[in-house]
Coordinates of C-alpha atoms in Angstrom, one line a residue:
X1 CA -114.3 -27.3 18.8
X2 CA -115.8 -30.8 17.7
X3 CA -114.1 -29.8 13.9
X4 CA -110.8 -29.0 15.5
X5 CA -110.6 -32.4 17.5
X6 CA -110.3 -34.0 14.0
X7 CA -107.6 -31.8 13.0
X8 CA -104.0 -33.0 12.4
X9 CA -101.5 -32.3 15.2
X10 CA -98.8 -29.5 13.7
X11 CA -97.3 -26.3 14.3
X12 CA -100.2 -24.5 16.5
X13 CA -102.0 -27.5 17.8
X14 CA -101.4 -30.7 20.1
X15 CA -104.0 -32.9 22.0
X16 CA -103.2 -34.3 25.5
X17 CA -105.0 -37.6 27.5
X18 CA -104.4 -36.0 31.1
X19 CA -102.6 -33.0 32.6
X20 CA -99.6 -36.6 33.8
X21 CA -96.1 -36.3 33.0
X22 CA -96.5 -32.4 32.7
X23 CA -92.8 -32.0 31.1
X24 CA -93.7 -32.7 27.5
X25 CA -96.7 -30.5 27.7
X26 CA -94.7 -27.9 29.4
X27 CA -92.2 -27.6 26.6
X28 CA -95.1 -27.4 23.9
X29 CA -96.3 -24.1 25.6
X30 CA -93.1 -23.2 25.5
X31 CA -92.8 -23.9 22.3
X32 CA -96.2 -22.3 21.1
X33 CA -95.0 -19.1 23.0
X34 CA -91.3 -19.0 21.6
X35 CA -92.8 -20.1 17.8
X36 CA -96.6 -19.0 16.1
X37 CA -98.8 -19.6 19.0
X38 CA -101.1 -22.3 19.6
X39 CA -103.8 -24.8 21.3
X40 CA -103.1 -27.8 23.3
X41 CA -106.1 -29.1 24.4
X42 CA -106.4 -31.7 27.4
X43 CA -109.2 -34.3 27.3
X44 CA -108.7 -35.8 24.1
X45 CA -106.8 -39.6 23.3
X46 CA -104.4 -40.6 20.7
X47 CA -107.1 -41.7 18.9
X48 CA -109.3 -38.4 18.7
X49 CA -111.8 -40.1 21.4
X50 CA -113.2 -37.5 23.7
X51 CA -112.5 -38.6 26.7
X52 CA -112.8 -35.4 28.7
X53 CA -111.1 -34.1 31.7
X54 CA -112.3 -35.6 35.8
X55 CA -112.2 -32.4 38.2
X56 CA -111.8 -29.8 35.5
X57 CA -111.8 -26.8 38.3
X58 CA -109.1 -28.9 40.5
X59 CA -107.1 -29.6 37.0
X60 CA -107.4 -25.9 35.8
X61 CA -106.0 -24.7 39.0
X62 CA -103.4 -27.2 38.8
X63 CA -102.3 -26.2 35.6
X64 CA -102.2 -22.8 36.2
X65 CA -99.7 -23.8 39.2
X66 CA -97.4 -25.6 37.3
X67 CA -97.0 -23.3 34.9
X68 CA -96.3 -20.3 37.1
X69 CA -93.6 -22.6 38.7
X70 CA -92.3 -24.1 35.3
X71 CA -92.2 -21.8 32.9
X72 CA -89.9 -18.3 32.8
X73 CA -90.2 -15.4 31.6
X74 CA -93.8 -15.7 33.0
X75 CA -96.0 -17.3 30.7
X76 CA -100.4 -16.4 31.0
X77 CA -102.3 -18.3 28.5
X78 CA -105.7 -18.3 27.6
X79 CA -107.5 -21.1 29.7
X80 CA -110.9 -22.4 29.0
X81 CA -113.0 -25.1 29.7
X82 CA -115.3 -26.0 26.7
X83 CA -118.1 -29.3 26.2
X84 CA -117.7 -31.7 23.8
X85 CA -120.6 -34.7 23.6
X86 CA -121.1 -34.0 27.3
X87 CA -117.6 -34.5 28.3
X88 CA -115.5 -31.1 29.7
X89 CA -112.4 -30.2 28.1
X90 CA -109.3 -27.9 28.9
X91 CA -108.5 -25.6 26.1
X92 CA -104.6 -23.8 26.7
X93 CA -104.2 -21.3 24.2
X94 CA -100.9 -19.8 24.0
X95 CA -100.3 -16.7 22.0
X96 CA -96.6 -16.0 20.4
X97 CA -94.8 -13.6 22.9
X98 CA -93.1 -10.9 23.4
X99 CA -91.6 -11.5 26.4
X100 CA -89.6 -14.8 24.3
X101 CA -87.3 -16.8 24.6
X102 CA -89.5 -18.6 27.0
X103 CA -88.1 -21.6 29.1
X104 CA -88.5 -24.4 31.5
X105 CA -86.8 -23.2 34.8
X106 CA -85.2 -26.5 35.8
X107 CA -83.7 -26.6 32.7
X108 CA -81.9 -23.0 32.3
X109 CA -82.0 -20.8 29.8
X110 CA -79.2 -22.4 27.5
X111 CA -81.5 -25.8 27.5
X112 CA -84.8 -25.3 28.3
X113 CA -85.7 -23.2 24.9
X114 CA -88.1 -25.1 22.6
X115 CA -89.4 -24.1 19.2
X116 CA -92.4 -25.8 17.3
X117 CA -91.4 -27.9 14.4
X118 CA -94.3 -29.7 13.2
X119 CA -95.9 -31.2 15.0
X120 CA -93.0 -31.8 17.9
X121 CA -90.7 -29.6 19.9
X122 CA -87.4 -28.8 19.4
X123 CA -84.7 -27.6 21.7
X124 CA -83.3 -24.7 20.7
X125 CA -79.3 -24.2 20.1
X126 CA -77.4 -20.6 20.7
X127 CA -78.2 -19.4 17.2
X128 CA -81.5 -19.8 17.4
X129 CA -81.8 -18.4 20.7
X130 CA -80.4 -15.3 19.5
X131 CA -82.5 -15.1 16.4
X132 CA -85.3 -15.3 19.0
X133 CA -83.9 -12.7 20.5
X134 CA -83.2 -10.4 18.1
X135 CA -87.0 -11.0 17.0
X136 CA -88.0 -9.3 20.2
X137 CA -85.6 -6.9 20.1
X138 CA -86.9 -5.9 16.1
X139 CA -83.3 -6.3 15.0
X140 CA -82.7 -8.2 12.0
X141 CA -79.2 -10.8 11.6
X142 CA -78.1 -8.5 8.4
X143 CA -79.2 -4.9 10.0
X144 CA -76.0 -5.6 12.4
X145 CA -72.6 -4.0 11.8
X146 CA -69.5 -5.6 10.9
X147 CA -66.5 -3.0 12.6
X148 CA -64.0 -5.0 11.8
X149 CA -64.4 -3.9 7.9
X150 CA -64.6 -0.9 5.7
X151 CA -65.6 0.2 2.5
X152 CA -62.5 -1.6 1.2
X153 CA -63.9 -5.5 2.1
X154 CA -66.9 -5.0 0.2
X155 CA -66.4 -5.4 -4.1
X156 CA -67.9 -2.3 -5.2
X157 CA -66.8 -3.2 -9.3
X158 CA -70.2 -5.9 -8.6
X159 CA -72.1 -2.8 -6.8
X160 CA -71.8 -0.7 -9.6
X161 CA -72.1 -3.3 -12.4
X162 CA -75.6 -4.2 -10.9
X163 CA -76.8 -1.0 -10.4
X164 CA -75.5 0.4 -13.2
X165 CA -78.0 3.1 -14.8
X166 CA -80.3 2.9 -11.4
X167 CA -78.2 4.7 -9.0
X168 CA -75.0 6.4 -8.8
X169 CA -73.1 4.1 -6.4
X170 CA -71.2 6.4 -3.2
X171 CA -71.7 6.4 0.4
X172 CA -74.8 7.7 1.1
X173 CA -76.8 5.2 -1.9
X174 CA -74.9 2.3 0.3
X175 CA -75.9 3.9 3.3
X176 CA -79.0 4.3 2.0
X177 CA -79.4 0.7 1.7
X178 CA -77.6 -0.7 4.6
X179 CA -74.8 -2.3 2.4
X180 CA -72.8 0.2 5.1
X181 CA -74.1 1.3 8.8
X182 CA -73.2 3.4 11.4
X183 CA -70.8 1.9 14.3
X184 CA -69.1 3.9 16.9
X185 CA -69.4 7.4 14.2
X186 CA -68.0 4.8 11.8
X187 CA -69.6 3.6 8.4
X188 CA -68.6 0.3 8.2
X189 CA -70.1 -2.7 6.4
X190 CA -73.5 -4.3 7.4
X191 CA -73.7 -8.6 7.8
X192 CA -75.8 -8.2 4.6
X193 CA -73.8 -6.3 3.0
X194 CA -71.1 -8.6 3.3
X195 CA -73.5 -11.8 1.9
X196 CA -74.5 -9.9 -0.7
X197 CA -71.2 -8.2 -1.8
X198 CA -68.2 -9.1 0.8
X199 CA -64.6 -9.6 -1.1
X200 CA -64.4 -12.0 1.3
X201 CA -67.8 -13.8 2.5
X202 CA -66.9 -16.7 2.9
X203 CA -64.1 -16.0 5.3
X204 CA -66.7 -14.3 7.1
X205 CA -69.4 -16.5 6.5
X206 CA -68.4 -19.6 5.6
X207 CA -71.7 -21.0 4.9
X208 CA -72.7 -18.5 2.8
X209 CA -73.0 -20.3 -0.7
X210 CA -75.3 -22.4 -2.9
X211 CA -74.5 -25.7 -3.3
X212 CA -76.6 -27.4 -6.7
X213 CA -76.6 -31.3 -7.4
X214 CA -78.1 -32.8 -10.2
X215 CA -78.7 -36.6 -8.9
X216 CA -79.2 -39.7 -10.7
X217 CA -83.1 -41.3 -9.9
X218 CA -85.1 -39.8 -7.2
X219 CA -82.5 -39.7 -4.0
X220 CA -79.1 -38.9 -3.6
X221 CA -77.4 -41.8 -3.8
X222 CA -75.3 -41.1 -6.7
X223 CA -74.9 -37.6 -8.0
X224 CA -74.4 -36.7 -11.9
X225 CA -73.3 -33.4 -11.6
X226 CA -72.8 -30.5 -9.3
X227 CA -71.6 -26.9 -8.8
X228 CA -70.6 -24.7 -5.8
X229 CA -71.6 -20.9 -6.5
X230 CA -70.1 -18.1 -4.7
X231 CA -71.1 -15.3 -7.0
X232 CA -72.6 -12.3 -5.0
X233 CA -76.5 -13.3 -4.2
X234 CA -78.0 -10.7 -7.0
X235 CA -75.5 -12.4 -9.5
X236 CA -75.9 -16.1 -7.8
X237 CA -79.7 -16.1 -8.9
X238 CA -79.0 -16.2 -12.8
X239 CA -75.9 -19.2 -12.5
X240 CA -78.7 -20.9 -10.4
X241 CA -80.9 -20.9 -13.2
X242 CA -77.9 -22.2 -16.2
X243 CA -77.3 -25.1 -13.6
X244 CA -81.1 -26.1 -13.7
X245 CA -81.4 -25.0 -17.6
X246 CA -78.0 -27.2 -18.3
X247 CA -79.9 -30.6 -17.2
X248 CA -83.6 -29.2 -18.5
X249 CA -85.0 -30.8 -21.6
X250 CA -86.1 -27.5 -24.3
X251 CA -88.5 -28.7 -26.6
X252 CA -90.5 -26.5 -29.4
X253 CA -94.3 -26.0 -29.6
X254 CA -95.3 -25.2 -33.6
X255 CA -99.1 -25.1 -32.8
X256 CA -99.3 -21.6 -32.7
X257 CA -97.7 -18.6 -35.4
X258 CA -95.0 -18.5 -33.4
X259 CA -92.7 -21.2 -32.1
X260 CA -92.2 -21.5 -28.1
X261 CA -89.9 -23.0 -26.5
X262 CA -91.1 -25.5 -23.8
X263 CA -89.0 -26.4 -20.8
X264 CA -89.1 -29.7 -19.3
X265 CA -88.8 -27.9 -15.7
X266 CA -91.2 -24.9 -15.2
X267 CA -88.4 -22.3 -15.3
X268 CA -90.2 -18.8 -14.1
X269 CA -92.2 -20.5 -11.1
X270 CA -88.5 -22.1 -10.0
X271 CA -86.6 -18.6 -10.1
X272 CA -89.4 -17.2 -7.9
X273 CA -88.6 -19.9 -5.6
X274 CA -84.7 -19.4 -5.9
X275 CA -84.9 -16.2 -4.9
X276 CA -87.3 -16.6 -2.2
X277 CA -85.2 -19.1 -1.0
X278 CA -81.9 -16.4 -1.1
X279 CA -83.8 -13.4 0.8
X280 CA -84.9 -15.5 3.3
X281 CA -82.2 -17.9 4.4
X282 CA -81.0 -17.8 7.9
X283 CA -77.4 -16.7 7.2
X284 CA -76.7 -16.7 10.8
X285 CA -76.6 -20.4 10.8
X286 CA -73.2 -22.4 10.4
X287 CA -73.1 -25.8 8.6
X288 CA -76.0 -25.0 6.3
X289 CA -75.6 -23.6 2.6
X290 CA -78.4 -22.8 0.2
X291 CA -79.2 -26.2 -1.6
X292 CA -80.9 -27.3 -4.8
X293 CA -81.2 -30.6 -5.7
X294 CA -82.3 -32.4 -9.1
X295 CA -83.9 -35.5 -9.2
X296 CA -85.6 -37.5 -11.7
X297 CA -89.0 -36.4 -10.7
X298 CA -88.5 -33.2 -9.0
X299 CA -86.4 -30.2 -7.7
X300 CA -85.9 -29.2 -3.7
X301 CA -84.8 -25.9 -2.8
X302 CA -83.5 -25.6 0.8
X303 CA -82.5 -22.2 2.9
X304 CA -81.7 -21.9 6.1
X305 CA -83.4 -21.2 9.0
X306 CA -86.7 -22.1 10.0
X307 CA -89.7 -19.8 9.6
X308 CA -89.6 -17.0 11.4
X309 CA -91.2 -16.9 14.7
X310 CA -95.3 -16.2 14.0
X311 CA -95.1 -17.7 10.8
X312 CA -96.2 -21.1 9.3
X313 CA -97.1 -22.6 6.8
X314 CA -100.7 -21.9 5.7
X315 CA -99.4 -18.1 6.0
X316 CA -96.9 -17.8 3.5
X317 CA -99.6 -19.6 1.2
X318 CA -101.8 -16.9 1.7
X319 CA -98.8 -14.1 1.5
X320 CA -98.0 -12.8 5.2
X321 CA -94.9 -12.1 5.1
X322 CA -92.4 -11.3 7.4
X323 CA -88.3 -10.3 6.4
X324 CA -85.8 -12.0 7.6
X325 CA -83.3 -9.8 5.7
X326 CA -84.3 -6.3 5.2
X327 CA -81.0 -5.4 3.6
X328 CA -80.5 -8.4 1.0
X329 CA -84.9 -7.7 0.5
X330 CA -83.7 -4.3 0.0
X331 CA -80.7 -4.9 -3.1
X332 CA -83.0 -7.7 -4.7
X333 CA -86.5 -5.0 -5.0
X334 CA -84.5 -2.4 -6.0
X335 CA -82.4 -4.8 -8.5
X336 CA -86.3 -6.0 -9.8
X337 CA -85.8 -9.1 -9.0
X338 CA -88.4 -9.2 -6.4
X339 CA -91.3 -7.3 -7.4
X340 CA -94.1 -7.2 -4.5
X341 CA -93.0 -7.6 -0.9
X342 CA -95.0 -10.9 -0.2
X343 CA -96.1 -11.7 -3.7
X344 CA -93.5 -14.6 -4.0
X345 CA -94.8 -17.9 -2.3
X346 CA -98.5 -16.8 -3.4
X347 CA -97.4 -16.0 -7.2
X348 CA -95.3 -19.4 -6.9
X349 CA -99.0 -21.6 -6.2
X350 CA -101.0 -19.2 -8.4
X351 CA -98.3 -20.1 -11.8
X352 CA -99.0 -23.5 -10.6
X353 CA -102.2 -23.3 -10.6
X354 CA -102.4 -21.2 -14.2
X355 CA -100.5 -23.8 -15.9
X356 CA -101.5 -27.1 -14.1
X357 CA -98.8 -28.3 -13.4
X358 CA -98.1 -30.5 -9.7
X359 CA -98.4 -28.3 -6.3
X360 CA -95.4 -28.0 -4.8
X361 CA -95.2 -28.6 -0.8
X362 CA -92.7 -26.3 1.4
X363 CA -91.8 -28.1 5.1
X364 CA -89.9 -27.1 7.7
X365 CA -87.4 -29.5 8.7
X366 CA -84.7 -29.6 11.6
X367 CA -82.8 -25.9 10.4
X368 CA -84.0 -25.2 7.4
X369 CA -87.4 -24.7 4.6
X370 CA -87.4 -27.0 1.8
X371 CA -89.9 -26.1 -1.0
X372 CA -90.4 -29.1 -3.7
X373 CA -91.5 -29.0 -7.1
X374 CA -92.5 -31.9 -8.5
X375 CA -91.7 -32.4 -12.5
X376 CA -94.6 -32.8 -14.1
X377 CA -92.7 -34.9 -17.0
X378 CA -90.0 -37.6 -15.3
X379 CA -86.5 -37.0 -16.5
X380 CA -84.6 -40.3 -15.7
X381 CA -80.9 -40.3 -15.8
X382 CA -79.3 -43.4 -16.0
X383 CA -75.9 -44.6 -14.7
X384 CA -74.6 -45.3 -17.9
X385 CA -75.3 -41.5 -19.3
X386 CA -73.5 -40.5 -16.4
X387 CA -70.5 -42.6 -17.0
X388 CA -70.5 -41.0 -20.5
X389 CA -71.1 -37.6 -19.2
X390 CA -74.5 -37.5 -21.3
X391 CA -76.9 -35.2 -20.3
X392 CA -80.6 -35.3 -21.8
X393 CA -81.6 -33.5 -25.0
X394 CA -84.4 -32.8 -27.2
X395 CA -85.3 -31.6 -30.5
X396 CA -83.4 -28.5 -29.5
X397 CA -80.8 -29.4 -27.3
X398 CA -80.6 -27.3 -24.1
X399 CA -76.9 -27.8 -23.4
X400 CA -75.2 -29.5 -25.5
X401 CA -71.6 -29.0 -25.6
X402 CA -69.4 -26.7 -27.8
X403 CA -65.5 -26.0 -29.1
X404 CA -64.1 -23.1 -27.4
X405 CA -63.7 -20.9 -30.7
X406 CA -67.5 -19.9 -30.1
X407 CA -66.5 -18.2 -27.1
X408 CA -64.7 -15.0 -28.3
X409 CA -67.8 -13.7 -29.9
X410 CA -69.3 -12.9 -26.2
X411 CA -69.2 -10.0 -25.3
X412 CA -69.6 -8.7 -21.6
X413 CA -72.8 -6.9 -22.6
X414 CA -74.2 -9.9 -24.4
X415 CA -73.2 -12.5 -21.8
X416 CA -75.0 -10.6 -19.3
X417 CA -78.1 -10.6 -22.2
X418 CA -77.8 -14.5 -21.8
X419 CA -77.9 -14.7 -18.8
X420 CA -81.3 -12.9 -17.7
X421 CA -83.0 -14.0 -20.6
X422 CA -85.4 -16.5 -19.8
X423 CA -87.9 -18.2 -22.1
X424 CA -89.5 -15.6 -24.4
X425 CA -89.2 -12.1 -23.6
X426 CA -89.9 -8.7 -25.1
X427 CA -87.3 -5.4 -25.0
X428 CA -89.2 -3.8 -22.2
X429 CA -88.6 -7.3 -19.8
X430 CA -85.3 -7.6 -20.9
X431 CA -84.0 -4.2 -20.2
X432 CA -85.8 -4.5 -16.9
X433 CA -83.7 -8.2 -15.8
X434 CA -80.5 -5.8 -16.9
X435 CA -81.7 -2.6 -15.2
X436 CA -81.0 -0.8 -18.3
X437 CA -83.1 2.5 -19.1
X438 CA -81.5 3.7 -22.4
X439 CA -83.4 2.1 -25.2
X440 CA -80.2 3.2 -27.4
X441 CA -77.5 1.6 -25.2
X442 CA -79.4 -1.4 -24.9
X443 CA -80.5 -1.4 -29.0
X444 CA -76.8 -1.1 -30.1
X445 CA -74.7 -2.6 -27.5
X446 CA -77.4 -6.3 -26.4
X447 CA -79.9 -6.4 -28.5
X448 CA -78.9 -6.1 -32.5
X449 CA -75.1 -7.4 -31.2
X450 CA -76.9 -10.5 -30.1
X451 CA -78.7 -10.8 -32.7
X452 CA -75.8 -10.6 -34.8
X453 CA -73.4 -12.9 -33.1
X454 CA -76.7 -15.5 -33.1
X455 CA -77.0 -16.3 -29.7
X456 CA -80.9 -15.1 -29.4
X457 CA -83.3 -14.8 -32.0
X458 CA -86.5 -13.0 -32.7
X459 CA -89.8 -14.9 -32.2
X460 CA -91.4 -12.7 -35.4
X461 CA -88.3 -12.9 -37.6
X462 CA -90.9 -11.8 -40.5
X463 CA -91.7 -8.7 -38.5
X464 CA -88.8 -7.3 -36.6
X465 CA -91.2 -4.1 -35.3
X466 CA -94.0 -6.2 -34.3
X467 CA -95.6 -5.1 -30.8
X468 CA -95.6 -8.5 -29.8
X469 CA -91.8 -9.2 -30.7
X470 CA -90.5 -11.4 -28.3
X471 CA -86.5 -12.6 -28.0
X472 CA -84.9 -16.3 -27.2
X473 CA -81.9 -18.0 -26.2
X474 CA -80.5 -19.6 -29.6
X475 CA -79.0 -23.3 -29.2
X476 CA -76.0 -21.3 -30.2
X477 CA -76.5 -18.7 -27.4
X478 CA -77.2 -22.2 -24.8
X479 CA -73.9 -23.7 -26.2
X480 CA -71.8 -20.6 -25.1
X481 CA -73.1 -20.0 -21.7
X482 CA -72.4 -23.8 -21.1
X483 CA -69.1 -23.4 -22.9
X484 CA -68.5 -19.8 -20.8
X485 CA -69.7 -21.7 -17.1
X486 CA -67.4 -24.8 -17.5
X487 CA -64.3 -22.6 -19.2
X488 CA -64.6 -20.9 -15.3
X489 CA -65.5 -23.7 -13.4
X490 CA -62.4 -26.0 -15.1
X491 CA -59.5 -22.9 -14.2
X492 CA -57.3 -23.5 -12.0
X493 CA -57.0 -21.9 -8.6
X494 CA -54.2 -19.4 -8.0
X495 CA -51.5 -20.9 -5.9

């Protein structure tokens, strides 16, 4: 007890003077019980002086009391009284429930829910309320039905193009992975179906996009560059990672036999943290898009949604994990782009560790998770690049810009090549990103077509059949995704 008294007030713990003014103590129990738990301990000032607790058997009743009277559904903590340097203490200990939401009476149950946030509490709105609920209830946001739709709403062309060679796509595969449910003897399309591959998502859910900003300095105060994606999530991930990659610095390391390109932005570790950020955002929420920011010295990924009830912090760290979306979790596993259930914010701090580069910090914040990665090397921007439309470059340039004749030589096949291919990587990795099986398609139709067009290039040129044979973008290849992502970003909309 003595070590937690010196403990920072957050998510599962809060210190109290007195059991006075019993409303903002109320709504932290309620908030512990709605959230991950927690201790609020009476006895202890502002100041971490023990200062202990006068009539503690008169004070424990009382508590009890107010909140049997105060708090609905009916709330039974764990209360003890413990001795600190000879001074008595009230310990609450509130476990998360399964009776929540929880409440304060005199406030109803539209305005007397609180959730944890740090180290406050924060009334809850309708949708989290009903995220709450549906907690309780083991139903998850993208489990539920959309009857309003069929088969028809949802863009089976992207279905079958991204699991093309894995599974034959028809009814039961969809069924299979709630892309379509069961309503009223109906199959009709899930909610995460729709966010994943809706004709029409956006009509539906009008938040559901990813909004990227590449900023000038380290706020957002002027912005350099930006981009609105709303490709289907599977497909979102890799014009994510071109956005980030367009304002990267590539360099080359010669040290070794073999050249290797170095990113000025650790590349693998922020795709792990893309797509966390994707499966996991609160898509319930209105008025909140995915968001990634580039600064100067870092890069903040924001979702959605705060962490699930139960959940905080210091867990995801050490990998509990808990799915917000089963069905979006579902597509992206089966797609390989997530590759152990929980492995992702643990694999993120272990890369970070491996290659020493700057911990990144993940907060929750009013609605949403904001994980940061700090740059390791500072890439300023200046005003005058961006009134020239400069962006940085390097030995090897990492998007320079290009005349449009290059663009012809792309094939569908090899754009999609382009696209999944990140730093070095061999045949076997490759196919995997494109969910290909048949050596021979692949061979003929991305990898010697690539190689011919010069968009990647072997990193054993000398040895073509080398075991360690690896494959890279070519500045060539980096010109025509930039030249293939502005050619769709600059055409106009149909009247």
């Amino acid at each position: 007890m003595e070590g937690l008294i010196h403990e920072a007030e957050g998510k599962t713990l809060e210190f109290k003077r007195d059991l006075s003014s019993p409303r903002p103590w109320l709504k932290t129990l309620v908030a512990f019980a709605n959230s991950a738990g927690g201790r609020l301990i009476f006895g202890v000032g502002n100041d971490r002086q023990v200062l202990g607790i006068e009539s503690p058997l008169d004070e424990e009743e009382r508590l009890t009391n107010l909140i049997a009277d105060s708090i609905a559904p009916r709330l039974v903590p764990n209360i003890e009284m413990t001795t600190v340097d000879g001074k008595t203490l009230l310990v609450v200990e509130v476990f998360l429930s399964g009776m929540r939401p929880h409440f304060i009476k005199s406030e109803g149950r539209e305005n007397g829910v609180y959730i944890r946030l740090g180290s406050t509490n924060r009334q809850a709105d309708a949708h989290l309320i009903a995220e709450l609920q549906r907690g309780v209830a083991g139903v998850s946001f993208d489990t539920l039905p959309m009857p309003e739709l069929t088969l028809d709403n949802l863009d089976v062309k992207a279905i079958t193009k991204d699991f093309e060679n894995r599974r034959t796509v028809d009814e039961p595969m969809l069924q299979n992975l709630r892309i379509l449910v069961k309503d009223q003897n109906r199959l009709v399309p899930s909610h995460g179906g729709v966010l994943l591959y809706g004709l029409d998502r956006r009509f539906h859910f009008d938040d559901a996009w990813i909004q990227c900003g590449r900023f000038i300095g380290n706020d957002k105060a002027d912005i350099f560059d930006h981009i609105d994606i709303e490709a289907p999530l599977p497909q979102a991930v890799s014009e994510i990672m071109l956005f980030l990659r367009k304002h990267a610095m590539r360099g080359a390391d010669f040290s070794g036999v073999q050249r290797k390109d170095l990113w000025s932005i650790p590349i693998k570790i922020l795709r792990e943290v893309v797509i966390n950020a994707l499966v996991h955002a609160d898509y319930s929420q209105r008025g909140t898009p995915v968001r990634i920011a580039f600064f100067d010295n870092r890069i903040e990924v924001e979702s959605p949604g705060l962490l699930l009830p139960g959940m905080t912090v210091e867990d995801m760290k050490l990998g509990v994990s808990q799915i917000r979306n089963p069905v979006i979790a579902r597509v992206f596993k089966e797609l390989d782009l997530i590759e152990q259930w929980g492995s992702g914010i643990p694999g993120i701090f272990r890369q970070v560790r491996e290659e020493n580069l700057p911990q990144p910090t993940i907060e929750e914040l009013a609605a949403r998770v904001r994980v940061t990665m700090p740059l390791s090397k500072i890439l300023p921007l200046t005003r005058e690049q961006s009134r020239k439309g400069e962006r940085h470059q390097t030995e090897t340039p990492a998007t320079p810009e290009v005349t449009p004749e290059v663009t012809p030589e792309v094939t569908p096949e090899i754009e999609r090549m382009l696209l999944v291919l990140v730093g070095d990587m061999n045949r076997s990795e490759i196919m995997k990103a494109l969910g290909l099986k048949d050596e021979k398609h692949f061979r003929e139709h991305y990898q010697q077509a690539a190689i011919a067009s010069g968009v990647i290039e072997m990193t054993i040129p000398d040895k073509p059949r080398s075991r360690l044979q690896k494959y890279r973008i070519t500045k060539k290849g980096m010109e025509i995704i930039v030249a293939k992502r502005n050619t769709k970003l600059e055409k106009p909309a149909d009247d």
